Amino acid sequence: MSVRRARTVLVLCGFNVAILQLFLVKELSSLLLAAEVALTLVTTAYFAGFSVGYVVAHRLSPQTLARIGLAAFFLHLALPFLPRAVVGLFHDWGLRAFVPFVLVGVAVFGGTAFYSIFLPRLVERAAAGAVPFRIYMTFEVIGMLSGLVVMFIASKAPFAIVYAASAAAFITILHLTTGPHVFGRATAAVLAPFALVQALAFEQLDFASTAYAYRNIYDFKELRTVESAHSLYQRIAVVQAKSGTRFLYLDGFQHFGSSDLSRFNDLIAGLPSSMNSLGSVLIVGSGSFFAADRASETAARVMNVEIDERVAEIGLRDLRRGKRPAEKAAWSMEVDDAKHFVATTAERFDVIAMDIAGPFQFQVALLYTREFYEAAKRALTPRGVVAVQLSGGFATPGPNATRIAATLNSVFREVFVVDPHGGDTAFAYASDAPGFGVREIIAWLDARSIKARVYGADDVRLKVRATPPFSKGSMDTVVVEGLKRLWNRFFRARRP
Amino acid sequence: MTFARNRVAAFGAGILFAVLQFGFFFFVQAEVSATVVSYFSVTAAWLVGLIAGLWIANDRLLKLAPFAALAAFYAVWLLTHLLTFSAAAIPVIALFVAAGGAYAGVFFQQMATRAPDVRLVLLDENNGFVIGIVVALAGFATFGFFFFAVAPPVIAAGLVALRPRAVAP
């Protein structure tokens, strides 16, 4: 192969490796509920694929490589949809325990294994000293940089377009490397129609596979997909049940839709806003913006800060159907990392409501640390309050609930906890000088017929006294709880 | 013996690269910003540094590069700690991240070009990288910042002690 062809092949390999890393790791880890452990599992499998390619690189005859390339091409076209279909099927067949292994296999063989064959093979085949190793590796890395740039620039474009580019890159790789052993000069012409059909049917396949997977994973009777997207941060899906209720899933976690989540919005935003009525409320996260609606019932001003603009767009369009959030108050939104915003804003808020997922990934767990709460305290008015969900009940608290409450307790003078009966999670309200106490909280709950146990500040201090707070350097439960979630989700027998 | 030592060194280098990258990403996303701009900046800086390392590599640099990478790692830690949430710090941080990537480039160029089989250098380094991802996660989760303080110099010391060197053809 000429040096020019070899460089082209390596650039395209690097390009696709970067595209797949940014897409596949999110896609597969969301099917594993995307805790940090799941992310790491998929990432290590993805990079392990390089080793598979290096091991076999010198053993493959040109004909075998051609056959593998052809199979890999069709796997590449199926990658955006096949894992979901397989996961859905395995759930349907009661074979959940096999799901992690299947997804690891997809990450290894569908990700990098095929592309990593070429660098060592091309270096080996170049006459010794004829083409330096560094030229070939440079071009492969240039390809990776190109892939990164394309994903960044095209982040708001339909993913089908980016994927079509990667399919075109794959066809070119096959044409330049294995073409003579497959369809000769017609290789690209033969394979292109398959890529074209996939690109044209991408949205239908995307929606159908999403609905199928979520129907089986989450035991819906009927489901249709309203939106399916990959932002640069996470996997986003909005699905609609037969009843018409819409559900928002971010990285496989439900963020909107059930009645539990409606109560979630009441308690994370409605309650603290009522205690500081006509105040200014900051809500970290967006989702459906229903927390903003709850806050606006008593607040004068509501602001959402959301790192992922795509989630906000989808929430506004598909969950609210264009209805403006927080209609009863002045509303605005900042697109920013909440840590950065809270630490640098000159504004002061009466309520900071943390409408976010639990601390199962390091990046989210950073929003549960002492350092973040200290920054949040500086962004509060003197009587301001931070509202946090504890990722579990408080009566018999799990590790996360106790740690979060302990962290709040280490920063704020007063921490109250509300633990709804039959709910998935308790809620904490932390302040240095709250304008309310247990009595006001109970009155608010009674007015809304919400049955819950309320813990005063002394009760909370007693419960968390031996528990170390979360800090940037102390987030071990992220991994421990993530492992438990994986185990419980896929390997623990379900009660009939 | 040199061949076996080089293979272990490649594996160890992979572990070190994974630990350095984990640290770079964590420092930047925890202390500066968790937006995609930060993520892409760190990733791109490492890759650009890798390319630079490929082209400036020589045997002397191969001996010095672990120390330079360590210095860059702790410089990023210090900068992100001092310039918390300062977007203006990102270009400077990127330069140090690139220095870490340059070590990888120097290593690959010097070890791969004179190894009997370049495939084995790539394979051993990648295996080390995969293990390093798990080591970094488990190490940080268990020991917190103490892991970042201790692990990189310990691994680098092991690499220096192995004295990997390009084998003459």
XYZ file of C-alpha atoms in Angstrom:
665
model
C 0.000 0.000 0.000
C 1.302 3.460 -0.807
C 2.265 5.798 2.018
C -0.486 8.187 0.987
C -3.142 5.477 1.183
C -1.780 4.284 4.508
C -1.959 7.776 5.964
C -5.539 8.174 4.729
C -6.525 4.863 6.307
C -4.972 5.831 9.621
C -6.588 9.273 9.696
C -9.983 7.683 9.080
C -9.339 5.012 11.720
C -8.478 7.699 14.253
C -11.552 9.685 13.223
C -13.899 6.778 13.822
C -12.214 5.764 17.063
C -12.875 9.263 18.453
C -16.491 9.350 17.210
C -17.191 5.940 18.669
C -15.587 6.729 22.009
C -17.784 9.784 22.461
C -20.936 7.962 21.385
C -20.529 4.318 22.304
C -19.320 4.749 25.871
C -22.362 6.931 26.705
C -24.770 4.648 24.876
C -23.589 1.420 26.471
C -23.124 2.800 29.965
C -26.651 4.278 29.895
C -27.930 0.747 29.299
C -26.030 -0.195 32.462
C -27.541 2.770 34.356
C -24.367 4.830 33.880
C -22.991 4.808 37.392
C -19.267 5.586 37.523
C -18.573 1.870 37.723
C -20.565 1.230 34.559
C -18.781 4.077 32.778
C -15.429 2.658 33.794
C -16.443 -0.859 32.766
C -17.459 0.264 29.299
C -14.431 2.560 28.923
C -11.974 -0.180 29.852
C -13.725 -2.572 27.475
C -13.544 0.048 24.740
C -9.795 0.487 25.201
C -9.288 -3.251 25.613
C -10.511 -3.485 22.037
C -7.219 -1.896 20.964
C -5.378 -4.842 22.480
C -7.559 -7.313 20.594
C -6.620 -5.583 17.354
C -2.927 -5.519 18.222
C -2.935 -9.233 19.066
C -4.443 -10.315 15.760
C -2.942 -7.642 13.508
C -0.108 -9.764 12.162
C -2.065 -13.023 12.034
C -4.719 -12.020 9.560
C -4.391 -12.875 5.914
C -5.701 -10.204 3.556
C -8.738 -12.381 2.813
C -9.532 -12.884 6.489
C -9.107 -9.190 7.176
C -11.495 -8.472 4.326
C -14.141 -10.780 5.771
C -13.689 -9.316 9.240
C -13.879 -5.836 7.770
C -17.150 -6.602 6.061
C -18.667 -8.018 9.249
C -17.338 -5.044 11.233
C -18.907 -2.655 8.732
C -22.382 -4.094 9.201
C -21.844 -4.169 12.957
C -20.852 -0.497 12.722
C -24.123 0.327 10.956
C -26.077 -1.552 13.611
C -24.196 -0.139 16.600
C -26.551 2.759 17.385
C -29.506 0.364 17.681
C -28.345 -3.202 18.211
C -27.201 -2.938 21.855
C -30.589 -1.542 22.852
C -32.415 -4.280 20.981
C -30.265 -6.970 22.554
C -30.650 -5.503 26.047
C -34.417 -5.272 25.573
C -34.548 -8.847 24.364
C -32.456 -10.163 27.244
C -34.708 -8.383 29.727
C -37.726 -9.871 28.020
C -36.215 -13.351 28.227
C -35.256 -12.926 31.885
C -31.549 -12.945 31.027
C -30.582 -9.650 32.661
C -27.411 -11.177 34.091
C -25.958 -11.516 30.596
C -26.468 -7.865 29.712
C -23.170 -6.503 31.166
C -21.203 -9.202 29.356
C -22.933 -8.543 26.058
C -22.323 -4.808 26.340
C -18.671 -5.351 27.230
C -18.372 -7.547 24.160
C -19.947 -4.856 21.997
C -17.562 -2.243 23.403
C -14.538 -4.424 22.687
C -15.434 -5.703 19.243
C -17.694 -2.931 18.009
C -15.465 -0.117 19.195
C -11.748 -0.144 18.604
C -10.689 -3.690 17.759
C -11.028 -3.383 13.992
C -9.337 0.025 13.718
C -6.371 -0.904 15.864
C -5.347 -3.621 13.415
C -4.012 -1.139 10.908
C -1.258 0.859 12.641
C 0.969 -2.102 13.558
C 0.143 -3.837 10.288
C 1.067 -0.844 8.164
C 4.237 -0.159 10.141
C 5.266 -3.792 9.803
C 4.622 -3.847 6.086
C 6.543 -0.671 5.408
C 10.136 -1.521 4.598
C 12.325 -0.997 7.633
C 13.109 2.708 7.929
C 11.100 3.522 4.819
C 8.294 5.326 6.628
C 8.887 6.325 10.203
C 6.494 4.987 12.806
C 5.899 8.510 13.974
C 4.413 9.608 10.661
C 1.840 6.854 10.783
C 1.006 7.413 14.439
C 0.810 11.174 13.886
C -1.811 10.699 11.211
C -3.838 8.354 13.357
C -3.815 10.914 16.181
C -4.720 13.681 13.706
C -7.712 11.546 12.808
C -8.685 11.341 16.487
C -8.417 15.110 16.835
C -10.597 15.526 13.739
C -13.205 13.235 15.204
C -13.233 15.255 18.415
C -13.609 18.512 16.517
C -16.447 17.149 14.389
C -18.342 15.854 17.438
C -17.911 19.204 19.160
C -18.953 21.311 16.177
C -21.794 19.036 15.144
C -23.157 18.506 18.650
C -26.441 20.203 17.801
C -26.857 18.513 14.442
C -28.779 15.228 14.180
C -26.443 12.429 15.183
C -27.420 10.585 11.994
C -25.284 13.053 10.038
C -22.194 12.480 12.161
C -22.737 8.747 12.016
C -23.111 8.884 8.245
C -19.691 10.536 8.123
C -18.239 7.726 10.207
C -19.902 5.138 7.950
C -18.374 6.869 4.937
C -15.001 6.754 6.681
C -15.444 3.027 7.300
C -16.311 2.365 3.668
C -13.227 4.277 2.579
C -11.049 2.271 4.961
C -12.399 -0.983 3.514
C -12.051 0.245 -0.028
C -8.405 1.201 0.500
C -7.349 -1.830 2.539
C -9.435 -4.867 1.778
C -11.189 -3.812 -1.385
C -9.249 -6.110 -3.732
C -10.363 -9.098 -1.649
C -14.031 -8.162 -1.407
C -15.581 -6.286 -4.282
C -12.496 -4.844 -5.862
C -12.876 -1.295 -7.125
C -16.625 -1.542 -6.607
C -16.277 -1.981 -2.823
C -17.313 1.540 -1.992
C -20.156 1.439 -4.531
C -21.471 -1.834 -3.133
C -21.377 -0.782 0.517
C -22.519 2.811 0.169
C -26.226 1.989 -0.351
C -26.293 0.138 2.977
C -24.894 3.182 4.721
C -27.363 5.399 2.885
C -30.348 3.282 3.937
C -29.130 3.298 7.527
C -28.728 7.083 7.453
C -32.186 7.606 5.984
C -33.814 5.200 8.449
C -31.684 6.329 11.385
C -34.384 8.146 13.293
C -36.959 5.379 12.876
C -34.459 2.739 13.978
C -33.287 4.954 16.837
C -36.819 5.537 18.117
C -37.917 1.920 17.661
C -34.889 0.481 19.462
C -35.223 3.002 22.297
C -38.889 2.162 22.823
C -38.201 -1.562 22.705
C -35.331 -1.363 25.190
C -37.093 0.873 27.688
C -40.341 -1.067 27.450
C -38.564 -4.214 28.527
C -36.107 -2.692 30.963
C -38.717 -0.627 32.806
C -41.704 -2.977 32.368
C -43.966 -0.724 30.348
C -46.886 -2.361 28.553
C -46.697 -0.047 25.578
C -44.271 2.703 24.811
C -43.353 5.032 22.006
C -40.312 7.238 21.705
C -40.868 10.970 21.555
C -37.192 11.929 21.400
C -33.885 10.091 21.466
C -30.639 12.018 21.533
C -27.003 11.980 22.495
C -25.787 15.275 23.826
C -22.093 15.734 24.525
C -22.856 15.018 28.176
C -25.393 12.218 28.269
C -27.924 9.970 26.599
C -31.375 11.569 26.554
C -34.667 9.804 25.894
C -38.271 10.946 26.184
C -40.817 8.149 25.917
C -44.581 8.127 26.152
C -46.651 5.401 27.757
C -50.068 4.281 26.572
C -51.658 6.554 29.200
C -50.080 9.556 27.539
C -47.634 10.196 30.377
C -44.208 11.171 29.172
C -41.041 10.055 30.871
C -37.598 11.614 30.682
C -34.563 9.354 31.008
C -31.050 10.742 31.328
C -28.313 8.126 31.029
C -30.916 5.500 31.795
C -32.183 7.173 34.999
C -35.769 8.379 35.132
C -35.931 12.126 35.784
C -39.582 12.843 35.087
C -42.866 11.131 34.666
C -43.968 9.110 37.650
C -46.046 10.420 40.531
C -43.020 9.889 42.757
C -41.181 12.423 40.682
C -44.090 14.836 40.902
C -43.759 14.645 44.673
C -40.009 15.021 44.181
C -40.567 18.420 42.592
C -42.898 19.448 45.421
C -40.315 18.594 48.037
C -37.131 19.707 46.282
C -38.481 23.095 45.223
C -42.070 23.712 46.396
C -41.432 23.295 50.116
C -38.268 25.417 50.495
C -39.684 28.142 48.249
C -42.799 28.325 50.417
C -40.627 28.772 53.481
C -38.935 31.728 51.779
C -41.878 33.125 49.874
C -41.409 35.907 47.350
C -37.740 35.026 47.295
C -35.226 34.204 44.611
C -34.790 30.515 43.783
C -31.934 28.826 41.945
C -32.655 25.333 40.657
C -29.664 23.244 39.696
C -30.774 21.027 36.808
C -33.666 21.368 34.423
C -35.314 18.225 33.106
C -39.006 18.976 32.892
C -38.685 22.333 34.687
C -41.571 21.236 36.917
C -39.440 22.034 39.938
C -39.306 25.598 38.594
C -43.113 25.570 38.319
C -43.427 24.487 41.937
C -40.996 27.120 43.095
C -42.754 29.851 41.139
C -45.967 29.305 43.124
C -44.366 31.290 45.940
C -41.111 32.698 44.574
C -40.683 36.062 42.881
C -37.821 34.878 40.708
C -36.674 31.453 39.522
C -33.472 30.613 37.688
C -32.402 27.230 36.349
C -28.746 26.428 35.831
C -28.182 23.477 33.527
C -24.927 22.243 32.062
C -26.536 20.384 29.169
C -28.401 22.770 26.882
C -29.830 19.845 24.933
C -31.652 18.518 27.993
C -33.215 21.920 28.530
C -34.308 22.172 24.876
C -35.870 18.712 24.944
C -37.537 19.376 28.281
C -39.080 22.604 27.026
C -40.225 21.109 23.737
C -41.249 17.560 24.563
C -42.214 17.637 28.229
C -43.649 21.105 28.505
C -44.761 21.313 24.847
C -43.537 24.880 24.639
C -45.070 26.092 27.892
C -42.742 28.530 29.637
C -41.407 27.344 32.990
C -42.249 29.103 36.232
C -45.062 31.145 34.689
C -45.963 32.780 37.986
C -42.503 34.239 38.510
C -39.700 35.902 36.585
C -37.735 33.050 35.044
C -34.346 32.692 33.405
C -31.858 29.973 32.587
C -28.068 29.801 32.651
C -26.204 27.145 30.690
C -23.200 26.414 32.876
C -21.545 23.971 35.186
C -23.406 24.453 38.478
C -20.182 24.401 40.515
C -18.769 27.193 38.379
C -21.992 29.213 38.439
C -22.604 28.953 42.185
C -18.991 29.831 42.978
C -18.772 32.820 40.662
C -22.246 34.379 40.630
C -22.705 37.752 42.276
C -26.389 36.991 42.840
C -27.716 35.813 46.165
C -30.526 33.307 46.399
C -33.065 32.492 49.072
C -33.268 28.876 47.912
C -30.830 26.684 46.009
C -32.682 23.489 45.031
C -30.564 20.596 43.775
C -32.756 18.947 41.125
C -30.089 16.429 40.130
C -29.463 12.700 40.068
C -27.887 10.869 42.974
C -24.110 10.737 43.517
C -23.389 7.747 41.294
C -20.892 9.471 39.030
C -17.931 11.538 40.215
C -19.021 14.594 38.263
C -22.481 14.573 39.878
C -21.074 13.587 43.276
C -19.018 16.799 43.218
C -22.350 18.591 43.685
C -22.815 16.785 47.002
C -19.458 17.733 48.513
C -18.603 19.976 51.394
C -16.746 22.262 48.995
C -19.823 22.738 46.837
C -22.102 23.356 49.801
C -19.648 25.949 51.139
C -19.820 27.735 47.795
C -23.611 27.412 47.822
C -23.735 28.912 51.310
C -21.863 31.965 50.023
C -24.454 32.308 47.241
C -27.345 32.300 49.728
C -29.016 35.192 51.486
C -28.606 35.167 55.314
C -31.776 33.087 55.729
C -31.261 31.142 52.537
C -31.683 27.371 52.355
C -30.211 24.585 50.234
C -32.587 21.720 49.350
C -31.039 18.356 48.507
C -32.432 14.905 47.843
C -30.653 12.259 49.895
C -30.698 9.430 47.344
C -32.428 7.134 49.779
C -34.620 7.029 52.851
C -33.493 8.456 56.187
C -35.290 6.191 58.675
C -32.838 3.408 57.972
C -30.427 5.429 55.923
C -28.166 3.947 53.298
C -24.585 5.159 52.917
C -25.461 7.965 50.520
C -28.305 9.434 52.599
C -26.179 9.572 55.741
C -23.134 10.958 53.953
C -25.107 13.691 52.216
C -26.859 14.698 55.439
C -23.519 14.625 57.261
C -21.978 16.820 54.587
C -24.757 19.384 54.888
C -24.427 19.192 58.658
C -20.716 19.982 58.428
C -21.422 23.214 56.527
C -24.748 24.504 57.815
C -25.951 25.122 61.376
C -29.392 23.633 60.842
C -30.370 20.655 58.699
C -33.938 19.327 58.565
C -34.900 16.099 56.830
C -38.273 15.120 55.404
C -38.673 11.397 54.704
C -41.952 10.720 52.837
C -43.669 7.451 53.644
C -43.320 4.977 50.823
C -41.020 7.259 48.888
C -37.683 6.425 47.315
C -35.785 9.274 48.856
C -35.726 11.726 51.729
C -35.021 15.446 51.385
C -32.762 17.693 53.411
C -33.068 21.451 53.945
C -29.963 23.161 55.214
C -29.504 26.725 56.365
C -27.498 28.785 58.825
C -30.512 30.808 59.941
C -33.688 29.275 58.574
C -36.852 31.276 58.831
C -38.789 28.095 59.547
C -38.711 25.037 61.767
C -40.184 21.557 62.061
C -43.648 22.923 62.846
C -43.817 24.936 59.618
C -42.602 21.974 57.591
C -45.235 19.664 59.121
C -47.958 22.233 58.451
C -46.888 22.478 54.811
C -46.912 18.688 54.418
C -50.294 18.318 56.126
C -51.821 20.952 53.856
C -50.847 18.778 50.907
C -51.674 15.426 52.524
C -48.070 14.279 52.235
C -47.326 11.688 54.891
C -43.742 11.969 56.010
C -41.487 11.826 59.026
C -39.765 15.113 59.787
C -36.394 15.221 61.541
C -35.328 18.347 63.364
C -31.775 19.605 63.374
C -30.867 17.829 66.630
C -32.235 14.513 65.336
C -30.209 14.872 62.145
C -27.020 15.703 64.051
C -27.494 12.579 66.154
C -28.019 10.332 63.148
C -24.990 11.570 61.212
C -22.565 12.222 64.054
C -20.158 9.404 63.166
C -20.362 9.839 59.405
C -17.628 11.553 57.398
C -18.853 14.133 54.912
C -18.403 13.937 51.179
C -15.524 16.004 49.948
C -13.599 16.168 46.700
C -11.073 13.723 48.075
C -13.609 11.451 49.781
C -16.139 9.991 47.392
C -15.679 6.280 47.892
C -19.405 5.578 48.043
C -19.668 6.582 44.383
C -17.879 3.366 43.491
C -19.298 1.179 46.258
C -22.910 2.192 45.631
C -22.367 1.961 41.898
C -21.216 -1.638 42.248
C -24.264 -2.420 44.380
C -26.586 -0.874 41.832
C -25.025 -2.933 39.036
C -25.308 -6.066 41.113
C -28.889 -5.405 42.164
C -29.947 -4.441 38.683
C -28.511 -7.330 36.749
C -27.507 -10.171 39.028
C -29.829 -10.156 42.007
C -32.864 -12.407 41.668
C -36.096 -10.469 41.484
C -38.912 -11.370 43.842
C -41.861 -12.840 41.931
C 16.529 -9.409 29.400
C 16.319 -5.941 27.886
C 13.413 -7.103 25.783
C 11.480 -8.395 28.797
C 12.316 -5.277 30.783
C 11.089 -3.109 27.927
C 7.811 -4.996 27.822
C 7.252 -4.458 31.538
C 8.194 -0.816 31.097
C 5.635 -0.413 28.302
C 2.978 -1.937 30.549
C 3.996 0.354 33.405
C 4.001 3.376 31.098
C 0.438 2.554 30.084
C -0.619 2.493 33.733
C 1.089 5.833 34.319
C -0.562 7.432 31.258
C -3.990 6.303 32.501
C -3.365 7.660 36.007
C -2.093 10.974 34.626
C -5.104 11.341 32.334
C -7.553 10.454 35.109
C -5.939 13.083 37.299
C -5.887 15.750 34.600
C -9.559 15.229 33.820
C -10.548 15.180 37.481
C -8.592 18.299 38.419
C -9.938 20.311 35.522
C -13.537 19.160 35.755
C -13.705 19.411 39.530
C -11.839 22.681 39.975
C -12.259 24.651 36.755
C -15.338 23.550 34.855
C -17.134 20.340 33.983
C -18.352 21.648 30.624
C -17.427 19.918 27.387
C -15.000 22.734 26.595
C -12.846 21.565 29.482
C -13.129 17.939 28.444
C -12.210 18.643 24.838
C -9.397 20.974 25.865
C -7.744 18.334 28.021
C -8.240 15.580 25.451
C -6.992 17.673 22.556
C -4.024 18.948 24.578
C -2.938 15.401 25.424
C -3.208 14.302 21.786
C -1.337 17.368 20.482
C 1.333 16.746 23.084
C 1.546 13.136 21.974
C 2.217 14.226 18.402
C 4.838 16.702 19.580
C 6.489 13.976 21.646
C 6.688 11.695 18.623
C 8.664 14.323 16.719
C 11.047 15.571 19.415
C 11.818 12.153 20.855
C 15.348 10.981 21.566
C 16.959 8.671 24.121
C 17.870 11.504 26.479
C 14.276 12.721 26.503
C 13.119 9.194 27.154
C 15.035 9.334 30.455
C 13.865 12.849 31.345
C 10.253 12.602 30.176
C 8.848 10.832 33.267
C 10.068 13.684 35.455
C 8.664 16.288 33.086
C 5.310 14.509 33.038
C 5.245 14.364 36.823
C 6.087 18.053 37.057
C 3.307 18.823 34.590
C 0.857 16.696 36.587
C 1.530 18.494 39.836
C 1.572 21.849 38.066
C -1.959 21.191 36.844
C -3.021 20.118 40.332
C -1.573 23.295 41.804
C -2.941 25.593 39.090
C -6.458 24.196 39.301
C -6.343 24.507 43.082
C -5.154 28.116 42.945
C -7.173 29.308 39.960
C -10.452 27.599 40.800
C -13.179 28.177 38.238
C -10.952 30.431 36.157
C -11.562 29.784 32.463
C -8.470 31.839 31.693
C -6.388 29.100 33.292
C -7.433 26.500 30.716
C -4.850 27.438 28.035
C -2.024 27.270 30.592
C -3.354 24.007 31.978
C -3.581 22.667 28.435
C 0.147 23.306 27.948
C 0.976 21.201 30.976
C -1.419 18.456 29.883
C 0.326 18.508 26.504
C 3.618 17.940 28.329
C 2.072 14.788 29.805
C 0.983 13.686 26.356
C 4.454 14.470 25.007
C 5.898 11.861 27.365
C 3.611 9.302 25.753
C 4.793 10.397 22.303
C 8.470 10.205 23.284
C 7.918 6.772 24.792
C 6.135 5.380 21.745
C 8.645 6.752 19.270
C 11.727 5.561 21.089
C 10.421 2.179 22.148
C 8.369 1.271 19.102
C 10.811 2.235 16.400
C 13.587 -0.024 17.641
C 11.543 -2.813 19.183
C 11.676 -6.189 17.416
C 7.900 -5.979 17.069
C 6.152 -2.618 17.309
C 2.916 -4.446 17.880
C 4.127 -5.672 21.291
C 4.990 -2.159 22.461
C 1.501 -0.953 21.495
C -0.110 -4.041 23.032
C 1.787 -3.871 26.336
C 1.226 -0.139 26.700
C -2.477 -0.495 25.958
C -2.869 -3.361 28.411
C -1.218 -1.192 31.027
C -3.540 1.678 30.114
C -6.627 -0.495 30.559
C -5.406 -1.692 33.951
C -4.466 1.882 34.782
C -8.045 3.082 34.267
C -9.251 0.618 36.884
C -6.295 1.374 39.185
C -7.030 5.087 38.956
C -10.717 4.666 39.735
C -10.161 2.272 42.609
C -7.177 4.202 43.926
C -8.920 7.557 43.949
C -12.140 6.133 45.388
C -10.198 4.438 48.197
C -7.454 6.939 48.998
C -8.739 10.223 47.569
C -6.120 12.859 46.819
C -3.471 10.789 48.584
C -3.619 8.497 45.556
C -2.686 11.374 43.231
C 0.107 12.391 45.565
C 1.686 8.959 45.733
C 0.758 6.835 42.730
C 2.269 8.827 39.843
C 5.762 9.185 41.360
C 5.763 5.549 42.509
C 4.876 4.308 39.039
C 7.312 6.721 37.400
C 10.063 5.610 39.773
C 9.407 2.038 38.753
C 9.709 3.024 35.103
C 12.942 4.866 35.692
C 14.313 1.906 37.636
C 13.467 -0.445 34.780
C 15.560 1.745 32.524
C 13.707 0.892 29.364
C 15.826 1.609 26.392
C 15.489 1.363 22.707
C 17.229 -1.776 21.570
C 19.714 -1.262 18.783
C 18.585 -2.950 15.579
